[in-house]
Tab-separated table of C-alpha atoms and ligand atoms in Angstrom:
chain	number	residue	atom	x	y	z
S	231	UNK	CA	0.039	0.115	-0.007
S	232	UNK	CA	2.697	2.434	1.123
S	233	UNK	CA	4.876	1.511	-1.797
S	234	UNK	CA	2.149	2.108	-4.260
S	235	UNK	CA	1.770	5.748	-2.908
S	236	UNK	CA	5.407	6.500	-3.109
S	237	UNK	CA	5.408	5.265	-6.745
S	238	UNK	CA	2.511	7.434	-7.698
S	239	UNK	CA	4.262	10.522	-5.954
S	240	UNK	CA	7.440	9.860	-7.871
S	241	UNK	CA	5.540	9.499	-11.101
S	242	UNK	CA	3.757	12.834	-10.463
S	243	UNK	CA	6.913	14.814	-9.729
S	244	UNK	CA	8.848	13.368	-12.600
S	245	UNK	CA	5.959	14.402	-15.006
S	246	UNK	CA	5.973	17.805	-13.632
S	247	UNK	CA	9.637	18.472	-14.075
S	248	UNK	CA	9.976	16.648	-17.486
S	249	UNK	CA	10.102	18.840	-20.490
S	250	UNK	CA	6.886	20.466	-21.155
S	251	UNK	CA	5.421	19.449	-17.593
S	252	UNK	CA	5.118	23.037	-16.469
S	253	UNK	CA	2.972	24.046	-19.502
S	254	UNK	CA	0.800	20.894	-19.584
S	255	UNK	CA	0.422	20.905	-15.978
S	256	UNK	CA	-0.404	24.250	-14.363
S	257	UNK	CA	-0.542	26.579	-17.202
S	258	UNK	CA	-3.045	24.600	-18.992
S	259	UNK	CA	-5.515	24.929	-16.382
S	260	UNK	CA	-5.963	28.599	-17.480
S	261	UNK	CA	-4.489	28.875	-20.983
S	262	UNK	CA	-5.496	27.076	-24.181
S	263	UNK	CA	-2.104	25.542	-25.166
S	264	UNK	CA	-3.546	23.068	-27.764
S	265	UNK	CA	-5.914	25.074	-29.984
S	266	UNK	CA	-8.214	25.770	-31.774
S	267	UNK	CA	-9.343	29.119	-30.503
S	268	UNK	CA	-12.790	29.398	-28.949
S	269	UNK	CA	-15.457	29.117	-31.714
S	270	UNK	CA	-18.483	30.171	-29.608
S	271	UNK	CA	-19.090	33.064	-27.156
S	272	UNK	CA	-19.974	30.687	-24.254
S	273	UNK	CA	-16.401	28.920	-24.727
S	274	UNK	CA	-14.765	32.364	-25.118
S	275	UNK	CA	-16.309	33.657	-21.867
S	276	UNK	CA	-15.147	30.710	-20.019
S	277	UNK	CA	-11.479	31.435	-20.773
S	278	UNK	CA	-9.419	32.085	-17.673
S	279	UNK	CA	-6.422	33.507	-19.658
S	280	UNK	CA	-5.405	34.377	-23.188
S	281	UNK	CA	-4.711	31.594	-25.694
S	282	UNK	CA	-1.046	30.415	-25.661
S	283	UNK	CA	-1.249	27.939	-28.526
S	284	UNK	CA	0.122	30.354	-30.998
S	285	UNK	CA	2.611	31.817	-28.525
S	286	UNK	CA	5.551	31.312	-30.981
S	287	UNK	CA	3.679	33.610	-33.683
S	288	UNK	CA	2.919	36.137	-31.040
S	289	UNK	CA	5.496	36.937	-28.415
S	290	UNK	CA	9.025	38.237	-28.140
S	291	UNK	CA	10.996	35.252	-26.503
S	292	UNK	CA	13.022	37.779	-24.358
S	293	UNK	CA	9.928	39.604	-22.955
S	294	UNK	CA	8.382	36.034	-22.236
S	295	UNK	CA	11.426	35.217	-20.300
S	296	UNK	CA	11.281	38.245	-18.164
S	297	UNK	CA	7.578	38.537	-17.736
S	298	UNK	CA	7.140	34.910	-16.618
S	299	UNK	CA	9.586	35.928	-13.855
S	300	UNK	CA	7.884	39.089	-12.772
S	301	UNK	CA	4.314	39.108	-14.377
S	302	UNK	CA	2.775	42.613	-14.301
S	303	UNK	CA	-0.879	43.179	-15.271
S	304	UNK	CA	-1.360	43.593	-19.042
S	305	UNK	CA	-5.182	43.822	-18.994
S	306	UNK	CA	-6.155	46.464	-16.561
S	307	UNK	CA	-9.481	44.911	-15.855
S	308	UNK	CA	-8.405	41.289	-16.026
S	309	UNK	CA	-9.264	38.746	-18.692
S	310	UNK	CA	-12.902	40.069	-19.016
S	311	UNK	CA	-13.696	43.627	-17.996
S	312	UNK	CA	-17.285	42.789	-17.003
S	313	UNK	CA	-16.140	40.465	-14.218
S	314	UNK	CA	-14.116	43.163	-12.477
S	315	UNK	CA	-15.878	46.180	-12.403
S	316	UNK	CA	-17.703	47.932	-9.427
S	317	UNK	CA	-19.819	51.232	-9.431
S	318	UNK	CA	-17.698	54.117	-7.965
S	319	UNK	CA	-18.087	57.750	-7.442
S	320	UNK	CA	-17.017	58.579	-10.892
S	321	UNK	CA	-18.896	55.655	-12.615
S	322	UNK	CA	-17.529	52.203	-13.202
S	323	UNK	CA	-14.287	51.468	-11.496
S	324	UNK	CA	-11.965	48.372	-11.415
S	325	UNK	CA	-12.461	46.306	-8.500
S	326	UNK	CA	-8.825	45.327	-8.040
S	327	UNK	CA	-9.747	43.051	-5.068
S	328	UNK	CA	-11.164	40.640	-7.600
S	329	UNK	CA	-8.046	40.462	-9.666
S	330	UNK	CA	-5.368	37.869	-9.049
S	331	UNK	CA	-1.623	37.994	-9.462
S	332	UNK	CA	-0.191	35.830	-11.973
S	333	UNK	CA	1.873	33.004	-11.074
S	334	UNK	CA	5.747	33.777	-11.239
S	335	UNK	CA	8.316	31.273	-12.465
S	336	UNK	CA	12.072	30.919	-11.452
S	337	UNK	CA	14.533	32.011	-14.080
S	338	UNK	CA	15.229	28.488	-15.158
S	339	UNK	CA	11.568	27.546	-15.495
S	340	UNK	CA	10.750	30.901	-17.337
S	341	UNK	CA	13.647	30.329	-19.725
S	342	UNK	CA	12.329	26.747	-20.532
S	343	UNK	CA	8.744	27.439	-20.739
S	344	UNK	CA	9.500	30.411	-22.979
S	345	UNK	CA	11.571	28.306	-25.358
S	346	UNK	CA	8.819	25.723	-25.298
S	347	UNK	CA	6.060	28.312	-25.969
S	348	UNK	CA	8.224	29.843	-28.951
S	349	UNK	CA	7.940	26.605	-30.706
S	350	UNK	CA	4.239	26.754	-30.938
S	351	UNK	CA	3.685	28.350	-34.325
S	352	UNK	CA	0.365	27.140	-36.006
S	353	UNK	CA	-0.088	30.492	-37.755
S	354	UNK	CA	3.193	30.951	-39.797
S	355	UNK	CA	1.036	31.536	-42.873
S	356	UNK	CA	-0.768	34.525	-41.360
S	357	UNK	CA	2.720	36.039	-40.204
S	358	UNK	CA	4.337	35.381	-43.643
S	359	UNK	CA	1.535	37.542	-45.168
S	360	UNK	CA	2.673	40.647	-43.226
S	361	UNK	CA	5.453	42.924	-44.515
S	362	UNK	CA	6.531	45.695	-42.087
S	363	UNK	CA	8.019	48.402	-43.809
S	364	UNK	CA	10.541	50.621	-41.997
S	365	UNK	CA	9.181	54.232	-41.321
S	366	UNK	CA	8.503	56.488	-38.599
S	367	UNK	CA	5.409	58.352	-37.592
S	368	UNK	CA	5.232	61.414	-35.276
S	369	UNK	CA	3.486	60.662	-31.912
S	370	UNK	CA	0.924	63.323	-32.531
S	371	UNK	CA	-0.244	61.888	-35.794
S	372	UNK	CA	-0.223	58.297	-34.436
S	373	UNK	CA	-2.311	59.303	-31.599
S	374	UNK	CA	-4.763	61.214	-33.596
S	375	UNK	CA	-5.246	58.196	-35.810
S	376	UNK	CA	-5.422	55.894	-32.940
S	377	UNK	CA	-7.727	57.882	-30.857
S	378	UNK	CA	-9.926	59.966	-33.234
S	379	UNK	CA	-9.879	58.306	-36.739
S	380	UNK	CA	-9.654	54.621	-35.922
S	381	UNK	CA	-11.311	54.535	-32.569
S	382	UNK	CA	-8.828	52.222	-30.880
S	383	UNK	CA	-8.389	54.370	-27.609
S	384	UNK	CA	-11.931	53.121	-26.348
S	385	UNK	CA	-10.423	49.789	-25.365
S	386	UNK	CA	-6.790	50.229	-24.905
S	387	UNK	CA	-4.492	52.293	-22.667
S	388	UNK	CA	-1.666	54.120	-24.426
S	389	UNK	CA	-0.231	55.474	-21.069
S	390	UNK	CA	-0.705	53.681	-17.600
S	391	UNK	CA	-3.730	55.937	-16.992
S	392	UNK	CA	-4.938	57.128	-20.321
S	393	UNK	CA	-7.355	55.145	-22.533
S	394	UNK	CA	-9.627	52.421	-22.421
S	395	UNK	CA	-9.537	49.428	-20.127
S	396	UNK	CA	-11.314	46.411	-21.693
S	397	UNK	CA	-8.296	45.541	-24.058
S	398	UNK	CA	-4.591	44.814	-23.203
S	399	UNK	CA	-2.544	47.887	-22.408
S	400	UNK	CA	-0.636	48.832	-25.795
S	401	UNK	CA	2.051	51.114	-24.524
S	402	UNK	CA	3.936	47.799	-23.810
S	403	UNK	CA	2.869	46.126	-27.104
S	404	UNK	CA	5.965	46.406	-29.186
S	405	UNK	CA	8.121	45.121	-26.344
S	406	UNK	CA	5.618	41.999	-25.930
S	407	UNK	CA	4.607	41.211	-29.314
S	408	UNK	CA	6.216	40.487	-32.798
S	409	UNK	CA	5.296	43.239	-35.252
S	410	UNK	CA	4.034	40.870	-37.829
S	411	UNK	CA	1.654	39.588	-35.133
S	412	UNK	CA	0.442	43.083	-34.360
S	413	UNK	CA	-0.169	43.879	-38.096
S	414	UNK	CA	-2.140	40.741	-38.532
S	415	UNK	CA	-4.140	40.969	-35.490
S	416	UNK	CA	-5.094	44.695	-36.323
S	417	UNK	CA	-6.009	43.539	-39.960
S	418	UNK	CA	-8.341	40.823	-38.753
S	419	UNK	CA	-8.715	39.923	-34.964
S	420	UNK	CA	-11.252	37.228	-35.797
S	421	UNK	CA	-8.941	35.227	-37.850
S	422	UNK	CA	-6.831	34.611	-34.691
S	423	UNK	CA	-9.799	34.835	-32.098
S	424	UNK	CA	-13.017	34.198	-33.764
S	425	UNK	CA	-14.946	35.481	-30.814
S	426	UNK	CA	-12.571	38.455	-30.218
S	427	UNK	CA	-14.253	41.603	-28.768
S	428	UNK	CA	-12.046	43.737	-31.037
S	429	UNK	CA	-13.887	44.868	-33.927
S	430	UNK	CA	-12.409	44.428	-37.458
S	431	UNK	CA	-12.185	47.868	-38.613
S	432	UNK	CA	-11.089	47.015	-42.144
S	433	UNK	CA	-7.972	49.122	-42.003
S	434	UNK	CA	-6.077	49.820	-45.082
S	435	UNK	CA	-2.506	48.466	-45.416
S	436	UNK	CA	-1.186	52.019	-44.968
S	437	UNK	CA	-3.108	52.406	-41.674
S	438	UNK	CA	-2.044	49.143	-40.395
S	439	UNK	CA	1.679	50.167	-41.075
S	440	UNK	CA	0.926	53.444	-39.290
S	441	UNK	CA	-0.673	51.652	-36.210
S	442	UNK	CA	2.441	49.293	-35.997
S	443	UNK	CA	4.826	52.229	-36.278
S	444	UNK	CA	2.851	54.085	-33.664
S	445	UNK	CA	2.882	51.163	-31.176
S	446	UNK	CA	6.664	50.680	-31.793
S	447	UNK	CA	7.158	54.402	-30.864
S	448	UNK	CA	4.884	54.188	-27.917
S	449	UNK	CA	6.830	51.339	-26.430
S	450	UNK	CA	10.132	53.034	-26.840
S	451	UNK	CA	8.675	56.179	-25.253
S	452	UNK	CA	7.254	54.150	-22.394
S	453	UNK	CA	10.511	52.442	-21.935
S	454	UNK	CA	12.438	55.686	-21.808
S	455	UNK	CA	9.960	57.131	-19.111
S	456	UNK	CA	10.949	54.211	-16.748
P	274	HEC	C1	-5.179	30.776	-12.619
P	274	HEC	C2	-4.973	30.959	-13.935
P	274	HEC	C3	-3.582	31.195	-14.665
P	274	HEC	C4	-2.623	30.203	-14.528
P	274	HEC	C5	-2.663	28.872	-13.725
P	274	HEC	C6	-1.565	30.641	-15.522
P	274	HEC	N1	-2.050	31.801	-16.135
P	274	HEC	FE1	-1.040	32.938	-17.373
P	274	HEC	N2	-2.457	34.268	-17.406
P	274	HEC	C7	-3.709	34.148	-16.696
P	274	HEC	C8	-4.462	35.570	-16.941
P	274	HEC	C9	-5.732	35.880	-16.314
P	274	HEC	C10	-3.653	36.402	-17.801
P	274	HEC	C11	-3.955	37.764	-18.280
P	274	HEC	C12	-3.193	38.681	-17.287
P	274	HEC	C13	-3.348	40.143	-17.840
P	274	HEC	O1	-3.535	40.284	-18.837
P	274	HEC	O2	-2.978	40.989	-17.030
P	274	HEC	C14	-2.509	35.555	-18.107
P	274	HEC	C15	-1.487	36.026	-18.963
P	274	HEC	C16	-0.412	35.180	-19.300
P	274	HEC	C17	0.662	35.697	-20.459
P	274	HEC	C18	0.502	36.959	-21.315
P	274	HEC	C19	-0.592	36.716	-22.373
P	274	HEC	C20	-0.979	37.975	-23.126
P	274	HEC	O3	-0.999	37.761	-24.197
P	274	HEC	O4	-1.143	38.801	-22.579
P	274	HEC	C21	1.536	34.530	-20.566
P	274	HEC	C22	2.640	34.497	-21.599
P	274	HEC	C23	1.224	33.615	-19.641
P	274	HEC	N3	-0.006	34.000	-18.921
P	274	HEC	C24	2.003	32.372	-19.508
P	274	HEC	C25	1.444	31.505	-18.550
P	274	HEC	C26	2.229	30.226	-18.149
P	274	HEC	C27	3.561	29.851	-18.988
P	274	HEC	C28	1.716	29.618	-16.979
P	274	HEC	C29	2.113	28.325	-16.424
P	274	HEC	C30	3.493	28.476	-15.738
P	274	HEC	C31	0.363	30.415	-16.661
P	274	HEC	N4	0.401	31.536	-17.553
P	274	HEC	C32	-0.487	30.096	-15.877
P	274	HEC	C33	-4.180	33.113	-15.890
P	274	HEC	C34	-3.247	32.211	-15.634
P	275	HEC	C1	-14.080	47.216	-28.536
P	275	HEC	C2	-12.887	47.154	-27.922
P	275	HEC	C3	-11.601	47.323	-28.773
P	275	HEC	C4	-11.296	48.297	-29.948
P	275	HEC	C5	-12.156	49.420	-30.369
P	275	HEC	C6	-9.974	47.899	-30.385
P	275	HEC	N1	-9.409	46.822	-29.749
P	275	HEC	FE1	-7.555	46.096	-29.935
P	275	HEC	N2	-8.022	44.547	-28.595
P	275	HEC	C7	-9.230	44.480	-27.986
P	275	HEC	C8	-9.077	43.292	-27.161
P	275	HEC	C9	-10.359	42.827	-26.105
P	275	HEC	C10	-7.928	42.541	-27.381
P	275	HEC	C11	-7.455	41.266	-26.799
P	275	HEC	C12	-7.496	40.207	-27.780
P	275	HEC	C13	-8.955	39.357	-27.688
P	275	HEC	O1	-9.382	39.351	-26.582
P	275	HEC	O2	-9.420	39.108	-28.682
P	275	HEC	C14	-7.314	43.344	-28.331
P	275	HEC	C15	-5.911	43.173	-28.909
P	275	HEC	C16	-5.201	44.087	-29.659
P	275	HEC	C17	-3.946	43.862	-29.849
P	275	HEC	C18	-2.856	42.631	-29.593
P	275	HEC	C19	-2.703	43.057	-28.213
P	275	HEC	C20	-2.224	41.829	-27.385
P	275	HEC	O3	-1.644	42.191	-26.210
P	275	HEC	O4	-2.516	40.823	-27.619
P	275	HEC	C21	-3.366	45.019	-30.613
P	275	HEC	C22	-2.126	45.191	-31.347
P	275	HEC	C23	-4.596	45.791	-30.887
P	275	HEC	N3	-5.643	45.231	-30.114
P	275	HEC	C24	-4.766	47.028	-31.455
P	275	HEC	C25	-5.989	47.853	-31.737
P	275	HEC	C26	-5.933	48.875	-32.649
P	275	HEC	C27	-4.858	49.446	-33.548
P	275	HEC	C28	-7.212	49.366	-32.738
P	275	HEC	C29	-7.876	50.401	-33.481
P	275	HEC	C30	-7.769	50.126	-34.879
P	275	HEC	C31	-7.998	48.439	-31.663
P	275	HEC	N4	-6.950	47.601	-31.064
P	275	HEC	C32	-9.308	48.633	-31.369
P	275	HEC	C33	-10.239	45.333	-27.814
P	275	HEC	C34	-10.275	46.401	-28.795
C-alpha cells in the first residue's frame, strides 16, 4: 500500500519536471495551449487566460522570459472587463480586489517554458503575409489616428492611466509582441480569435503600417520614461 503511494508521487513529480511538464500541468488549467481558438461566445467567456497555443507567432521570446519571472498586469481589468468592475463615485471602477496576481516562475523555468512556447507556431501562414515597412510616424499623428480616426482608444491604454480598460494595454505592445503579429491581429482579429471583442475596422494597409509604427514608438517612449 505504502509503496504504491510512493511510486505514484514519484511519477507525478517526474511528470511535472519533465520537458513540457509545467505548460501541460499548471499553465493549461487557465490557458488554451493546444488550440483551436474558442468558436462560440460561451467557450470564449469561460477562458481564464489568453490563448497560448500560437505563442511562437505572437510573443518576443526575451519578453516572455522576463515577464514569466515578474508578471505585471497587462489587461487592466483582467481577462474580461465585465467581471472586475464595480460602481464607484465617478462611474465604473476596476475592482482590483477581484484580480489575481499571475503565478511567477524561477529564471530556469521561465527560460525553458518560454523556449517551449516559442515552438508553438500554427499560424506561420498569417505571419508570412505581413510585411513591415521601415518608417516613422510622429507621436501626434499616431495618437490622432489611434484615438480619433480609428477609435482604438476606447479599449486600449496608451499610457498607464490614459485610454480604455477592456483590452490589453498597448504602451508595452511592441515590447511584448512581434510586429507581424500586431499587423495581422489589427488587420483581422477574428482570424486569430473568432470571438474577439475587438472589432475588425477594415484598416487599409497604410493604416496598419501606421498603427504598428505608432505602437513601436509608444513602447520606446514608455521604456524611456521608466
Ligand atoms: C489561474 C489562472 C492562470 C494560470 C495557472 C496561469 N495563467 Fe497565465 N495568465 C492568466 C491571466 C488571467 C492572464 C492575463 C493577465 C493580464 O492580462 O494582466 C495571463 C497571462 C499570461 C501571459 C501573457 C498573455 C498575453 O498575451 O497577454 C502569458 C505569456 C502567460 N499567462 C503564461 C502562463 C504560463 C507559462 C503559465 C504556467 C506557468 C500560466 N500562464 C499560468 C491566468 C493564468
Ligand atoms: C471594443 C474594444 C476594442 C477596440 C475598439 C480595439 N481593440 Fe484592440 N483589442 C481588444 C481586445 C479585447 C484585445 C485582446 C484580444 C482578444 O481578446 O481578442 C485586443 C488586442 C489588440 C492587439 C493585440 C494586443 C495583445 O496584447 O494581444 C493589438 C495590437 C490591438 N488590439 C490594436 C488595436 C488597434 C490598432 C485598434 C484600432 C484600430 C484596436 N485595437 C481597437 C479590444 C479592442
